Short mmCIF file of C-alpha atoms and ligand atoms in Angstrom, two decimals:
data_model
loop_
_atom_site.label_atom_id
_atom_site.label_comp_id
_atom_site.label_asym_id
_atom_site.label_seq_id
_atom_site.Cartn_x
_atom_site.Cartn_y
_atom_site.Cartn_z
CA MET I 11 0.13 -0.02 0.08
CA GLU I 12 0.88 3.59 -0.65
CA GLU I 13 3.36 5.24 2.16
CA ILE I 14 1.42 8.87 2.68
CA ILE I 15 3.62 9.61 5.78
CA SER I 16 7.22 9.30 6.22
CA ILE I 17 9.40 10.59 9.03
CA LYS I 18 13.24 10.58 8.82
CA ASN I 19 15.59 11.06 11.98
CA LEU I 20 13.51 13.72 13.53
CA SER I 21 14.46 15.25 16.82
CA TYR I 22 13.51 18.55 18.32
CA GLY I 23 14.68 20.48 21.14
CA TYR I 24 12.51 23.01 23.45
CA PRO I 25 14.02 26.83 23.61
CA GLY I 26 15.01 25.75 27.67
CA GLY I 27 17.23 22.37 26.57
CA THR I 28 13.96 19.63 26.98
CA VAL I 29 15.04 17.53 24.25
CA ALA I 30 11.10 16.27 23.02
CA LEU I 31 12.11 14.51 19.84
CA ASN I 32 15.20 12.58 20.09
CA ASP I 33 15.96 10.72 16.27
CA VAL I 34 12.43 9.44 15.59
CA SER I 35 11.58 7.65 12.11
CA LEU I 36 8.39 5.97 11.51
CA ASP I 37 6.22 5.41 8.07
CA ILE I 38 2.62 5.70 7.74
CA LEU I 39 -0.19 3.87 4.81
CA ARG I 40 -2.68 4.96 3.31
CA GLY I 41 -5.72 4.09 4.91
CA GLU I 42 -3.76 2.68 7.99
CA SER I 43 -5.02 3.67 11.47
CA ILE I 44 -1.80 3.97 13.70
CA ALA I 45 -1.95 4.52 17.73
CA LEU I 46 1.01 6.75 19.39
CA LEU I 47 0.98 5.30 22.48
CA GLY I 48 3.22 7.29 25.09
CA PRO I 49 3.44 8.49 29.06
CA ASN I 50 3.09 11.48 29.65
CA GLY I 51 5.89 14.33 28.48
CA ALA I 52 6.99 11.48 25.90
CA GLY I 53 6.50 13.87 23.35
CA LYS I 54 3.61 13.13 21.15
CA SER I 55 1.78 16.44 20.84
CA THR I 56 5.66 17.65 20.10
CA LEU I 57 5.68 15.76 17.36
CA LEU I 58 1.91 15.94 16.15
CA LEU I 59 2.57 19.88 15.81
CA HIS I 60 4.61 18.92 12.94
CA LEU I 61 2.65 17.07 10.79
CA ASN I 62 1.03 20.36 9.88
CA GLY I 63 4.20 22.69 9.84
CA VAL I 64 3.09 24.44 13.61
CA LEU I 65 6.95 22.95 14.90
CA SER I 66 9.56 22.07 12.74
CA GLY I 67 12.59 20.13 13.87
CA LYS I 68 15.76 18.73 12.02
CA GLY I 69 14.77 15.54 10.29
CA SER I 70 12.50 15.09 7.37
CA ILE I 71 8.60 14.54 6.84
CA GLU I 72 7.22 13.72 4.04
CA VAL I 73 3.59 13.61 3.06
CA PHE I 74 1.90 12.46 0.00
CA GLY I 75 6.01 11.57 -1.06
CA ARG I 76 6.70 15.29 -1.02
CA ASN I 77 8.88 17.14 2.15
CA ILE I 78 5.73 19.02 3.69
CA ARG I 79 9.06 22.31 3.99
CA GLU I 80 7.95 22.18 0.34
CA LYS I 81 4.49 22.73 0.29
CA LYS I 82 2.52 25.76 0.49
CA ARG I 83 -0.19 25.85 4.02
CA SER I 84 -3.18 25.78 1.79
CA GLU I 85 -1.81 22.55 -0.16
CA LEU I 86 -1.02 20.78 3.21
CA ILE I 87 -3.90 21.30 5.38
CA LYS I 88 -6.08 19.79 2.68
CA GLU I 89 -4.11 16.11 2.94
CA ILE I 90 -3.64 16.06 7.15
CA GLY I 91 -5.59 18.02 9.74
CA VAL I 92 -4.09 18.01 13.16
CA VAL I 93 -6.89 18.55 16.12
CA PHE I 94 -5.56 19.42 19.04
CA GLN I 95 -5.24 18.39 22.38
CA HIS I 96 -6.79 21.57 24.09
CA PRO I 97 -9.71 22.30 21.88
CA ASP I 98 -8.89 25.65 22.96
CA ASP I 99 -6.38 25.92 21.17
CA GLN I 100 -8.29 25.52 18.26
CA LEU I 101 -11.88 27.35 18.93
CA PHE I 102 -10.97 31.14 18.21
CA MET I 103 -13.85 32.67 16.05
CA PRO I 104 -16.93 33.95 18.30
CA THR I 105 -19.35 31.25 17.00
CA ILE I 106 -19.17 27.37 15.73
CA PHE I 107 -20.03 28.87 12.92
CA ASP I 108 -17.24 30.67 11.69
CA ASP I 109 -14.49 28.32 13.81
CA VAL I 110 -15.39 25.18 11.31
CA ALA I 111 -16.30 27.85 8.48
CA PHE I 112 -12.74 28.91 8.56
CA GLY I 113 -11.08 26.35 7.39
CA PRO I 114 -13.09 25.96 4.07
CA ILE I 115 -13.14 29.92 3.75
CA ASN I 116 -9.55 29.77 3.58
CA MET I 117 -10.12 27.41 1.03
CA GLY I 118 -11.77 29.30 -1.48
CA LEU I 119 -14.70 27.65 -1.26
CA ASP I 120 -17.85 29.91 -2.26
CA ARG I 121 -20.61 30.38 0.19
CA GLY I 122 -22.53 27.84 -0.71
CA GLU I 123 -19.94 24.74 -0.23
CA VAL I 124 -19.02 26.39 2.87
CA GLU I 125 -22.13 26.13 4.49
CA ARG I 126 -22.92 22.23 3.21
CA ARG I 127 -19.81 21.45 4.41
CA VAL I 128 -20.65 23.02 7.89
CA SER I 129 -23.24 21.17 8.23
CA SER I 130 -22.45 18.03 7.33
CA ALA I 131 -18.85 18.32 9.78
CA LEU I 132 -20.87 19.56 12.74
CA GLU I 133 -23.68 16.52 11.53
CA LYS I 134 -20.69 13.69 11.83
CA VAL I 135 -19.63 14.92 15.11
CA GLY I 136 -23.18 14.74 16.47
CA LEU I 137 -23.43 18.81 16.57
CA SER I 138 -25.83 19.62 14.75
CA GLY I 139 -27.80 22.45 15.58
CA TYR I 140 -24.34 24.31 17.14
CA GLU I 141 -23.68 26.67 14.51
CA ASN I 142 -24.35 29.72 16.77
CA ARG I 143 -22.89 28.62 19.77
CA TYR I 144 -20.12 30.12 21.58
CA PRO I 145 -17.31 27.65 22.09
CA HIS I 146 -16.98 28.63 25.92
CA GLN I 147 -20.34 27.30 26.34
CA LEU I 148 -19.44 24.23 25.36
CA SER I 149 -18.57 20.97 27.46
CA LEU I 150 -15.46 19.63 27.06
CA GLY I 151 -17.37 16.49 25.20
CA GLU I 152 -19.04 19.33 23.12
CA LYS I 153 -15.40 21.23 22.47
CA LYS I 154 -13.66 18.23 21.62
CA LYS I 155 -16.39 17.43 19.07
CA ALA I 156 -16.26 20.39 18.05
CA ALA I 157 -12.47 20.90 17.62
CA LEU I 158 -12.84 17.73 15.15
CA ALA I 159 -15.69 19.26 13.59
CA THR I 160 -12.97 22.20 12.29
CA ILE I 161 -10.65 19.51 10.64
CA LEU I 162 -13.94 17.29 8.94
CA SER I 163 -15.08 20.84 7.37
CA MET I 164 -11.60 20.37 5.45
CA ASP I 165 -12.42 17.17 3.95
CA PRO I 166 -8.51 16.03 4.36
CA GLU I 167 -6.98 12.63 3.62
CA ILE I 168 -5.09 12.01 6.96
CA ILE I 169 -6.88 12.95 10.29
CA VAL I 170 -4.73 13.31 13.29
CA LEU I 171 -6.03 13.57 16.85
CA ASP I 172 -4.02 14.61 19.74
CA GLU I 173 -4.92 12.63 22.80
CA PRO I 174 -8.82 12.74 21.87
CA THR I 175 -10.01 11.22 25.00
CA ALA I 176 -8.12 12.47 27.46
CA ASN I 177 -10.88 13.75 30.08
CA LEU I 178 -14.26 12.93 28.58
CA ASP I 179 -17.04 11.31 30.57
CA PRO I 180 -18.15 7.59 29.39
CA LYS I 181 -20.68 9.36 26.41
CA SER I 182 -18.64 12.18 25.04
CA ARG I 183 -15.60 9.07 24.77
CA ARG I 184 -18.39 6.21 23.56
CA ASP I 185 -19.21 9.16 21.20
CA LEU I 186 -15.27 10.00 19.98
CA VAL I 187 -14.59 6.59 19.59
CA GLY I 188 -17.65 6.37 16.94
CA VAL I 189 -16.44 9.47 14.70
CA MET I 190 -12.70 7.97 14.76
CA ARG I 191 -14.48 4.53 13.84
CA ASP I 192 -16.17 5.85 11.15
CA LEU I 193 -13.81 7.90 9.89
CA LYS I 194 -11.88 4.66 9.55
CA GLU I 195 -14.37 2.67 7.84
CA ARG I 196 -14.36 5.68 5.01
CA GLY I 197 -10.88 4.97 4.35
CA LYS I 198 -9.64 8.08 6.29
CA THR I 199 -5.85 7.25 7.55
CA VAL I 200 -6.12 8.41 11.12
CA ILE I 201 -3.24 8.70 13.50
CA ILE I 202 -4.37 8.83 17.56
CA SER I 203 -1.95 9.76 20.49
CA THR I 204 -2.91 8.10 23.37
CA HIS I 205 -1.97 7.18 26.74
CA ASP I 206 -4.91 5.46 26.92
CA VAL I 207 -4.43 1.67 26.37
CA SER I 208 -7.74 0.54 26.46
CA LEU I 209 -8.84 2.66 23.17
CA VAL I 210 -6.09 1.50 21.27
CA PRO I 211 -7.56 -2.61 20.32
CA GLY I 212 -10.56 -1.41 18.80
CA LEU I 213 -9.43 1.65 16.66
CA ALA I 214 -5.82 1.39 15.51
CA ASP I 215 -4.20 -1.63 13.40
CA ARG I 216 -0.40 -0.49 14.39
CA VAL I 217 1.21 0.97 16.95
CA TYR I 218 3.99 3.29 18.14
CA VAL I 219 4.97 2.97 21.35
CA LEU I 220 7.00 6.23 21.81
CA ASP I 221 9.05 8.17 24.67
CA ARG I 222 11.34 10.78 23.09
CA LYS I 223 12.10 8.07 20.76
CA ILE I 224 10.14 5.16 19.31
CA ILE I 225 10.82 2.20 21.58
CA ALA I 226 8.38 0.20 19.43
CA GLU I 227 6.28 -0.82 16.97
CA GLY I 228 3.83 -3.44 16.42
CA THR I 229 0.39 -4.77 16.12
CA PRO I 230 -1.98 -4.00 19.21
CA LYS I 231 -1.32 -7.96 20.44
CA GLU I 232 2.34 -7.46 20.32
CA ILE I 233 2.77 -4.91 21.88
CA PHE I 234 -0.14 -5.08 24.79
CA LEU I 235 1.78 -8.80 25.41
CA ASN I 236 4.80 -7.20 25.94
CA THR I 237 5.40 -6.58 29.90
CA GLU I 238 8.58 -5.64 30.02
CA LEU I 239 8.09 -3.00 26.93
CA LEU I 240 4.73 -1.67 28.53
CA LYS I 241 6.73 -1.92 32.28
CA LYS I 242 9.80 0.26 30.64
CA ALA I 243 7.69 2.57 28.69
CA ASN I 244 5.83 3.44 31.74
CA LEU I 245 2.20 2.12 30.10
CA GLU I 246 -0.07 -0.80 31.45
CA ILE I 247 -2.25 -2.94 29.36
CA PRO I 248 -5.84 -2.90 28.84
CA PRO I 249 -7.94 -3.59 32.26
CA ILE I 250 -9.82 -6.00 30.49
CA THR I 251 -6.38 -8.43 29.74
CA TYR I 252 -5.01 -8.13 32.93
CA LEU I 253 -8.79 -9.39 34.42
CA PHE I 254 -8.38 -12.39 31.73
CA GLU I 255 -4.56 -13.18 33.44
CA VAL I 256 -6.12 -12.79 37.32
CA LEU I 257 -9.04 -15.67 35.45
CA SER I 258 -5.97 -17.59 34.37
CA CYS I 259 -4.31 -17.79 37.89
CA PHE I 260 -7.62 -19.27 38.97
CA GLY I 261 -7.11 -22.17 36.40
CA TYR I 262 -8.98 -20.43 33.91
CA ASN I 263 -8.03 -21.74 30.46
CA CYS I 264 -6.40 -18.70 28.19
CA SER I 265 -4.03 -20.12 25.72
CA SER I 266 -4.21 -16.22 24.19
CA LEU I 267 -5.43 -13.34 26.22
CA PRO I 268 -8.09 -10.84 25.14
CA LEU I 269 -7.77 -7.13 24.63
CA SER I 270 -11.08 -5.77 24.11
CA MET I 271 -14.33 -6.08 25.90
CA ASP I 272 -15.45 -7.87 22.52
CA GLU I 273 -12.71 -10.37 22.30
CA ALA I 274 -13.47 -11.17 25.81
CA VAL I 275 -16.76 -12.06 25.15
CA LYS I 276 -15.75 -14.47 22.15
CA TYR I 277 -13.40 -16.11 24.45
CA LEU I 278 -15.76 -17.02 27.40
CA THR I 279 -18.47 -18.11 25.00
CA ASP I 280 -16.21 -20.11 23.44
CA SER I 281 -14.97 -21.58 26.91
CA ILE I 282 -18.20 -22.11 27.66
CA GLU I 283 -19.25 -24.41 24.40
CA THR I 284 -16.38 -26.08 24.76
CA GLU I 285 -16.78 -27.42 28.15
CA GLY I 286 -20.24 -28.07 28.71
CA GLY I 287 -22.15 -24.87 29.52
CA HIS I 288 -19.57 -24.06 32.90
CA ILE I 289 -16.28 -21.65 32.73
CA HIS I 290 -14.53 -24.11 35.28
CA LEU I 291 -12.44 -21.64 37.90
CA HIS I 292 -10.26 -23.34 41.13
CA LEU I 293 -8.71 -21.97 44.13
CA HIS I 294 -5.49 -24.12 44.54
CA GLU I 295 -2.37 -23.15 46.91
CA HIS I 296 -0.34 -22.07 44.16
CA THR I 297 -3.23 -19.74 43.18
CA HIS I 298 -1.70 -17.23 45.96
CA GLU I 299 1.46 -17.27 44.83
CA ASP I 300 0.37 -16.89 40.86
CA LEU I 301 -1.35 -13.83 42.07
CA ARG I 302 1.28 -12.70 43.54
CA ARG I 303 3.73 -12.81 40.57
CA LEU I 304 0.93 -11.42 38.48
CA LYS I 305 1.35 -8.06 40.50
CA GLU I 306 4.46 -8.21 40.46
CA LYS I 307 5.24 -8.84 37.02
CA TYR I 308 2.79 -5.49 36.29
CA GLY I 309 4.73 -3.50 39.38
CA HIS I 310 1.42 -3.06 40.94
CA HIS I 311 1.33 -3.97 44.97
N1 ADP F 428 5.93 25.22 25.00
C1 ADP F 428 6.99 24.09 25.78
N2 ADP F 428 8.33 24.73 26.06
C2 ADP F 428 9.23 23.67 26.50
N3 ADP F 428 8.56 22.76 26.94
C3 ADP F 428 7.68 21.90 26.52
C4 ADP F 428 7.14 22.63 25.57
N4 ADP F 428 5.84 21.96 25.23
C5 ADP F 428 6.16 20.47 25.98
N5 ADP F 428 7.76 20.59 26.57
C6 ADP F 428 8.28 19.67 26.84
O1 ADP F 428 8.66 18.71 25.73
C7 ADP F 428 8.57 17.24 26.66
C8 ADP F 428 7.59 16.03 25.44
O2 ADP F 428 5.99 16.87 25.81
P1 ADP F 428 4.74 16.85 24.65
O3 ADP F 428 5.08 16.48 23.45
O4 ADP F 428 4.05 17.79 24.98
O5 ADP F 428 4.33 15.42 25.51
P2 ADP F 428 3.02 14.35 25.28
O6 ADP F 428 2.20 14.91 24.75
O7 ADP F 428 2.91 13.02 24.64
O8 ADP F 428 2.73 14.84 27.07
C9 ADP F 428 7.63 16.99 27.94
O9 ADP F 428 8.91 17.17 28.79
C10 ADP F 428 6.89 18.65 27.84
O10 ADP F 428 7.44 19.02 29.20
MG1 MG F 429 0.33 15.88 24.34
#
Protein backbone atom coordinates (compact mmCIF):
# COMPACT_ATOMS: atom_id res chain seq x y z
CA MET A 1 0.00 0.00 0.00
CA GLU A 2 1.01 3.58 -0.61
CA GLU A 3 3.18 5.24 2.01
CA ILE A 4 1.62 8.60 2.79
CA ILE A 5 3.66 9.80 5.74
CA SER A 6 7.34 9.17 6.12
CA ILE A 7 9.24 10.72 9.02
CA LYS A 8 13.00 10.30 9.04
CA ASN A 9 15.35 11.09 11.92
CA LEU A 10 13.20 13.80 13.43
CA SER A 11 14.63 15.51 16.51
CA TYR A 12 13.26 18.52 18.34
CA GLY A 13 14.40 20.41 21.41
CA TYR A 14 12.40 23.19 23.06
CA PRO A 15 14.14 26.44 23.89
CA GLY A 16 15.40 25.87 27.40
CA GLY A 17 16.88 22.52 26.53
CA THR A 18 14.16 19.85 26.79
CA VAL A 19 14.80 17.27 24.08
CA ALA A 20 11.23 16.26 23.25
CA LEU A 21 12.01 14.12 20.20
CA ASN A 22 15.18 12.20 19.64
CA ASP A 23 15.75 10.70 16.19
CA VAL A 24 12.18 9.59 15.49
CA SER A 25 11.49 7.68 12.28
CA LEU A 26 8.16 6.19 11.25
CA ASP A 27 6.08 5.36 8.20
CA ILE A 28 2.34 5.35 7.74
CA LEU A 29 0.41 3.77 4.88
CA ARG A 30 -2.77 5.04 3.25
CA GLY A 31 -5.89 3.96 5.15
CA GLU A 32 -4.03 2.79 8.26
CA SER A 33 -5.18 3.60 11.78
CA ILE A 34 -2.17 4.31 13.91
CA ALA A 35 -1.94 4.76 17.67
CA LEU A 36 0.95 6.79 18.98
CA LEU A 37 1.17 5.48 22.49
CA GLY A 38 3.28 7.00 25.22
CA PRO A 39 3.13 8.34 28.78
CA ASN A 40 2.75 12.03 29.63
CA GLY A 41 5.72 14.03 28.42
CA ALA A 42 6.72 11.40 25.85
CA GLY A 43 6.72 13.91 22.99
CA LYS A 44 3.41 12.90 21.38
CA SER A 45 2.04 16.44 21.00
CA THR A 46 5.45 17.69 19.87
CA LEU A 47 5.53 15.04 17.14
CA LEU A 48 1.98 15.74 15.96
CA LEU A 49 2.59 19.49 15.82
CA HIS A 50 5.28 18.76 13.25
CA LEU A 51 2.71 17.21 10.92
CA ASN A 52 0.92 20.49 10.25
CA GLY A 53 4.06 22.59 10.26
CA VAL A 54 3.42 24.31 13.63
CA LEU A 55 6.83 23.02 14.77
CA SER A 56 9.80 22.30 12.60
CA GLY A 57 12.67 20.20 13.92
CA LYS A 58 15.72 18.53 12.49
CA GLY A 59 15.07 15.67 10.06
CA SER A 60 12.55 15.17 7.29
CA ILE A 61 8.80 14.69 7.04
CA GLU A 62 7.25 13.65 3.76
CA VAL A 63 3.51 13.67 3.19
CA PHE A 64 2.34 12.08 -0.07
CA GLY A 65 5.96 11.76 -1.14
CA ARG A 66 7.01 15.39 -0.75
CA ASN A 67 8.76 17.20 2.06
CA ILE A 68 6.28 19.37 3.95
CA ARG A 69 8.80 22.23 3.94
CA GLU A 70 8.23 22.46 0.20
CA LYS A 71 4.46 22.59 0.51
CA LYS A 72 2.28 25.64 0.78
CA ARG A 73 0.09 25.78 3.86
CA SER A 74 -3.01 25.75 1.64
CA GLU A 75 -1.83 22.47 0.12
CA LEU A 76 -0.93 20.85 3.43
CA ILE A 77 -4.27 21.57 5.15
CA LYS A 78 -6.11 19.69 2.42
CA GLU A 79 -3.92 16.64 3.01
CA ILE A 80 -3.57 16.50 6.77
CA GLY A 81 -5.60 17.94 9.64
CA VAL A 82 -4.45 17.96 13.26
CA VAL A 83 -6.98 18.12 16.11
CA PHE A 84 -5.13 19.68 19.04
CA GLN A 85 -5.07 18.16 22.50
CA HIS A 86 -6.70 21.26 24.01
CA PRO A 87 -9.78 22.37 22.04
CA ASP A 88 -9.38 25.95 23.26
CA ASP A 89 -6.29 26.11 21.02
CA GLN A 90 -8.49 25.27 18.02
CA LEU A 91 -11.67 27.22 18.70
CA PHE A 92 -10.91 30.90 18.45
CA MET A 93 -13.80 32.41 16.49
CA PRO A 94 -16.97 33.93 17.99
CA THR A 95 -19.27 31.03 17.06
CA ILE A 96 -18.98 27.33 16.27
CA PHE A 97 -20.15 28.04 12.72
CA ASP A 98 -17.28 30.49 12.22
CA ASP A 99 -14.75 28.03 13.61
CA VAL A 100 -15.89 25.14 11.42
CA ALA A 101 -16.24 27.44 8.38
CA PHE A 102 -12.76 28.94 8.86
CA GLY A 103 -10.89 26.19 6.97
CA PRO A 104 -13.31 25.90 4.02
CA ILE A 105 -13.38 29.73 3.65
CA ASN A 106 -9.58 29.76 3.56
CA MET A 107 -9.66 27.04 0.94
CA GLY A 108 -11.50 29.54 -1.25
CA LEU A 109 -14.79 27.64 -1.41
CA ASP A 110 -18.00 29.49 -2.22
CA ARG A 111 -20.58 30.34 0.42
CA GLY A 112 -22.95 27.48 -0.45
CA GLU A 113 -20.18 24.87 -0.31
CA VAL A 114 -18.86 26.33 2.97
CA GLU A 115 -22.32 25.99 4.50
CA ARG A 116 -22.71 22.45 3.23
CA ARG A 117 -19.34 21.49 4.68
CA VAL A 118 -20.08 23.06 8.06
CA SER A 119 -23.37 21.28 8.42
CA SER A 120 -21.95 17.94 7.28
CA ALA A 121 -18.95 18.22 9.65
CA LEU A 122 -21.18 19.16 12.59
CA GLU A 123 -23.52 16.31 11.78
CA LYS A 124 -20.65 13.80 11.70
CA VAL A 125 -19.61 14.74 15.25
CA GLY A 126 -23.19 14.94 16.54
CA LEU A 127 -23.29 18.74 16.93
CA SER A 128 -25.97 19.67 14.42
CA GLY A 129 -27.75 22.78 15.65
CA TYR A 130 -24.66 24.13 17.47
CA GLU A 131 -23.85 26.61 14.67
CA ASN A 132 -24.65 29.74 16.67
CA ARG A 133 -23.28 28.56 20.01
CA TYR A 134 -20.24 30.25 21.55
CA PRO A 135 -17.28 27.91 22.10
CA HIS A 136 -16.96 28.89 25.77
CA GLN A 137 -20.52 27.67 26.42
CA LEU A 138 -19.63 24.12 25.40
CA SER A 139 -18.66 21.22 27.67
CA LEU A 140 -15.21 19.70 27.17
CA GLY A 141 -16.73 16.78 25.26
CA GLU A 142 -18.62 19.16 22.96
CA LYS A 143 -15.51 21.30 22.48
CA LYS A 144 -13.49 18.22 21.49
CA LYS A 145 -16.17 17.32 18.95
CA ALA A 146 -16.28 20.89 17.62
CA ALA A 147 -12.47 20.93 17.31
CA LEU A 148 -12.69 17.73 15.26
CA ALA A 149 -15.41 19.31 13.10
CA THR A 150 -13.07 22.22 12.23
CA ILE A 151 -10.80 19.60 10.63
CA LEU A 152 -13.51 17.43 9.05
CA SER A 153 -14.91 20.45 7.22
CA MET A 154 -11.67 20.57 5.21
CA ASP A 155 -12.03 16.84 4.41
CA PRO A 156 -8.32 15.98 4.64
CA GLU A 157 -7.07 12.51 3.69
CA ILE A 158 -5.17 12.17 6.97
CA ILE A 159 -6.75 13.03 10.31
CA VAL A 160 -4.59 13.35 13.39
CA LEU A 161 -6.10 13.47 16.88
CA ASP A 162 -4.03 14.39 19.92
CA GLU A 163 -5.42 12.65 23.03
CA PRO A 164 -8.99 12.62 21.71
CA THR A 165 -10.51 10.97 24.79
CA ALA A 166 -8.46 12.52 27.62
CA ASN A 167 -10.62 13.74 30.53
CA LEU A 168 -13.92 12.92 28.83
CA ASP A 169 -17.00 11.43 30.49
CA PRO A 170 -18.04 7.95 29.23
CA LYS A 171 -20.71 9.19 26.79
CA SER A 172 -18.48 11.79 25.11
CA ARG A 173 -15.73 9.20 24.95
CA ARG A 174 -18.06 6.68 23.28
CA ASP A 175 -19.28 9.33 20.85
CA LEU A 176 -15.76 10.28 19.82
CA VAL A 177 -14.68 6.66 19.48
CA GLY A 178 -17.70 6.20 17.18
CA VAL A 179 -16.66 9.15 15.02
CA MET A 180 -13.07 7.85 14.79
CA ARG A 181 -14.30 4.34 13.82
CA ASP A 182 -16.44 5.93 11.17
CA LEU A 183 -13.47 7.82 9.72
CA LYS A 184 -11.46 4.61 9.63
CA GLU A 185 -14.31 2.78 7.91
CA ARG A 186 -14.55 5.53 5.31
CA GLY A 187 -10.91 4.80 4.43
CA LYS A 188 -9.32 7.86 6.05
CA THR A 189 -5.85 7.53 7.50
CA VAL A 190 -6.22 8.17 11.23
CA ILE A 191 -3.43 8.88 13.70
CA ILE A 192 -4.32 9.02 17.38
CA SER A 193 -1.98 9.90 20.19
CA THR A 194 -2.96 8.57 23.59
CA HIS A 195 -1.83 7.09 26.88
CA ASP A 196 -5.26 5.47 27.21
CA VAL A 197 -4.49 1.81 26.51
CA SER A 198 -8.15 0.74 26.36
CA LEU A 199 -8.64 2.96 23.34
CA VAL A 200 -6.01 1.22 21.24
CA PRO A 201 -7.25 -2.35 20.51
CA GLY A 202 -10.58 -1.31 18.98
CA LEU A 203 -9.17 1.51 16.89
CA ALA A 204 -5.59 0.94 15.86
CA ASP A 205 -4.19 -1.41 13.23
CA ARG A 206 -0.69 -0.61 14.33
CA VAL A 207 0.97 1.03 17.32
CA TYR A 208 4.11 3.11 17.70
CA VAL A 209 5.29 3.41 21.29
CA LEU A 210 6.98 6.75 21.82
CA ASP A 211 9.13 7.91 24.68
CA ARG A 212 11.17 10.74 23.11
CA LYS A 213 12.19 8.10 20.60
CA ILE A 214 10.26 5.23 19.05
CA ILE A 215 10.81 2.34 21.43
CA ALA A 216 8.54 -0.21 19.74
CA GLU A 217 6.25 -0.78 16.78
CA GLY A 218 3.71 -3.53 16.23
CA THR A 219 0.10 -4.66 16.26
CA PRO A 220 -1.87 -3.95 19.47
CA LYS A 221 -1.41 -7.64 20.37
CA GLU A 222 2.34 -7.54 19.92
CA ILE A 223 2.60 -4.39 22.01
CA PHE A 224 0.26 -5.27 24.87
CA LEU A 225 1.56 -8.78 25.36
CA ASN A 226 5.09 -7.42 25.78
CA THR A 227 5.16 -6.84 29.54
CA GLU A 228 8.74 -5.66 29.72
CA LEU A 229 8.09 -3.04 27.06
CA LEU A 230 4.99 -1.70 28.86
CA LYS A 231 6.88 -1.40 32.13
CA LYS A 232 9.76 0.36 30.44
CA ALA A 233 7.37 2.82 28.78
CA ASN A 234 5.28 3.39 31.94
CA LEU A 235 2.16 2.01 30.27
CA GLU A 236 -0.43 -0.49 31.42
CA ILE A 237 -2.19 -3.37 29.74
CA PRO A 238 -5.92 -2.87 29.11
CA PRO A 239 -7.84 -3.74 32.32
CA ILE A 240 -9.81 -6.47 30.53
CA THR A 241 -6.54 -8.20 29.58
CA TYR A 242 -5.34 -7.99 33.18
CA LEU A 243 -8.61 -9.50 34.40
CA PHE A 244 -8.11 -12.52 32.14
CA GLU A 245 -4.59 -12.98 33.44
CA VAL A 246 -6.08 -12.98 36.95
CA LEU A 247 -8.64 -15.58 35.82
CA SER A 248 -5.82 -17.72 34.45
CA CYS A 249 -4.33 -17.82 37.98
CA PHE A 250 -7.66 -19.43 39.00
CA GLY A 251 -7.25 -22.07 36.34
CA TYR A 252 -9.13 -20.46 33.48
CA ASN A 253 -7.58 -21.72 30.31
CA CYS A 254 -6.56 -18.78 28.09
CA SER A 255 -4.12 -19.71 25.42
CA SER A 256 -4.03 -16.06 24.40
CA LEU A 257 -5.38 -13.00 26.20
CA PRO A 258 -8.24 -10.78 24.99
CA LEU A 259 -7.47 -7.07 24.53
CA SER A 260 -11.01 -5.73 24.22
CA MET A 261 -14.47 -6.40 25.65
CA ASP A 262 -15.62 -7.89 22.33
CA GLU A 263 -12.74 -10.33 22.32
CA ALA A 264 -13.36 -11.18 25.98
CA VAL A 265 -16.99 -12.04 25.25
CA LYS A 266 -15.88 -14.26 22.38
CA TYR A 267 -13.34 -16.07 24.58
CA LEU A 268 -15.90 -16.65 27.33
CA THR A 269 -18.51 -17.89 24.85
CA ASP A 270 -15.98 -20.29 23.29
CA SER A 271 -14.94 -21.67 26.69
CA ILE A 272 -18.54 -22.18 27.79
CA GLU A 273 -19.36 -23.95 24.54
CA THR A 274 -16.34 -26.26 24.67
CA GLU A 275 -16.60 -27.02 28.38
CA GLY A 276 -20.18 -28.17 28.63
CA GLY A 277 -21.82 -24.87 29.53
CA HIS A 278 -19.49 -23.95 32.38
CA ILE A 279 -16.36 -22.03 33.12
CA HIS A 280 -14.16 -23.90 35.55
CA LEU A 281 -12.24 -21.90 38.12
CA HIS A 282 -10.21 -23.39 40.96
CA LEU A 283 -8.58 -22.16 44.11
CA HIS A 284 -5.34 -24.09 44.57
CA GLU A 285 -2.48 -23.60 46.96
CA HIS A 286 -0.42 -22.10 44.16
CA THR A 287 -3.17 -19.60 43.20
CA HIS A 288 -2.08 -16.98 45.72
CA GLU A 289 1.53 -17.34 44.67
CA ASP A 290 0.49 -16.98 40.99
CA LEU A 291 -1.49 -13.83 41.83
CA ARG A 292 1.45 -12.37 43.71
CA ARG A 293 3.72 -13.02 40.74
CA LEU A 294 1.17 -11.45 38.42
CA LYS A 295 1.02 -8.26 40.51
CA GLU A 296 4.79 -8.14 40.50
CA LYS A 297 4.92 -8.66 36.74
CA TYR A 298 3.04 -5.40 36.21
CA GLY A 299 4.60 -3.54 39.11
CA HIS A 300 1.28 -3.48 41.08
CA HIS A 301 1.54 -3.91 44.85
N1 LIG B 1 6.24 24.78 24.91
C1 LIG B 1 7.13 24.03 25.56
N2 LIG B 1 8.26 24.55 26.09
C2 LIG B 1 9.16 23.80 26.73
N3 LIG B 1 9.03 22.46 26.91
C3 LIG B 1 7.93 21.89 26.43
C4 LIG B 1 6.91 22.62 25.74
N4 LIG B 1 5.94 21.76 25.36
C5 LIG B 1 6.32 20.55 25.81
N5 LIG B 1 7.50 20.61 26.45
C6 LIG B 1 8.24 19.48 27.03
O1 LIG B 1 8.55 18.54 26.01
C7 LIG B 1 8.34 17.22 26.46
C8 LIG B 1 7.33 16.53 25.56
O2 LIG B 1 6.08 17.17 25.72
P1 LIG B 1 4.80 16.77 24.89
O3 LIG B 1 5.13 16.69 23.45
O4 LIG B 1 3.73 17.74 25.28
O5 LIG B 1 4.48 15.30 25.45
P2 LIG B 1 3.11 14.47 25.45
O6 LIG B 1 2.20 15.10 24.46
O7 LIG B 1 3.52 13.08 25.07
O8 LIG B 1 2.57 14.50 26.84
C9 LIG B 1 7.92 17.32 27.92
O9 LIG B 1 9.05 17.13 28.73
C10 LIG B 1 7.38 18.72 28.04
O10 LIG B 1 7.56 19.21 29.34
MG1 LIG C 1 0.32 15.84 24.64
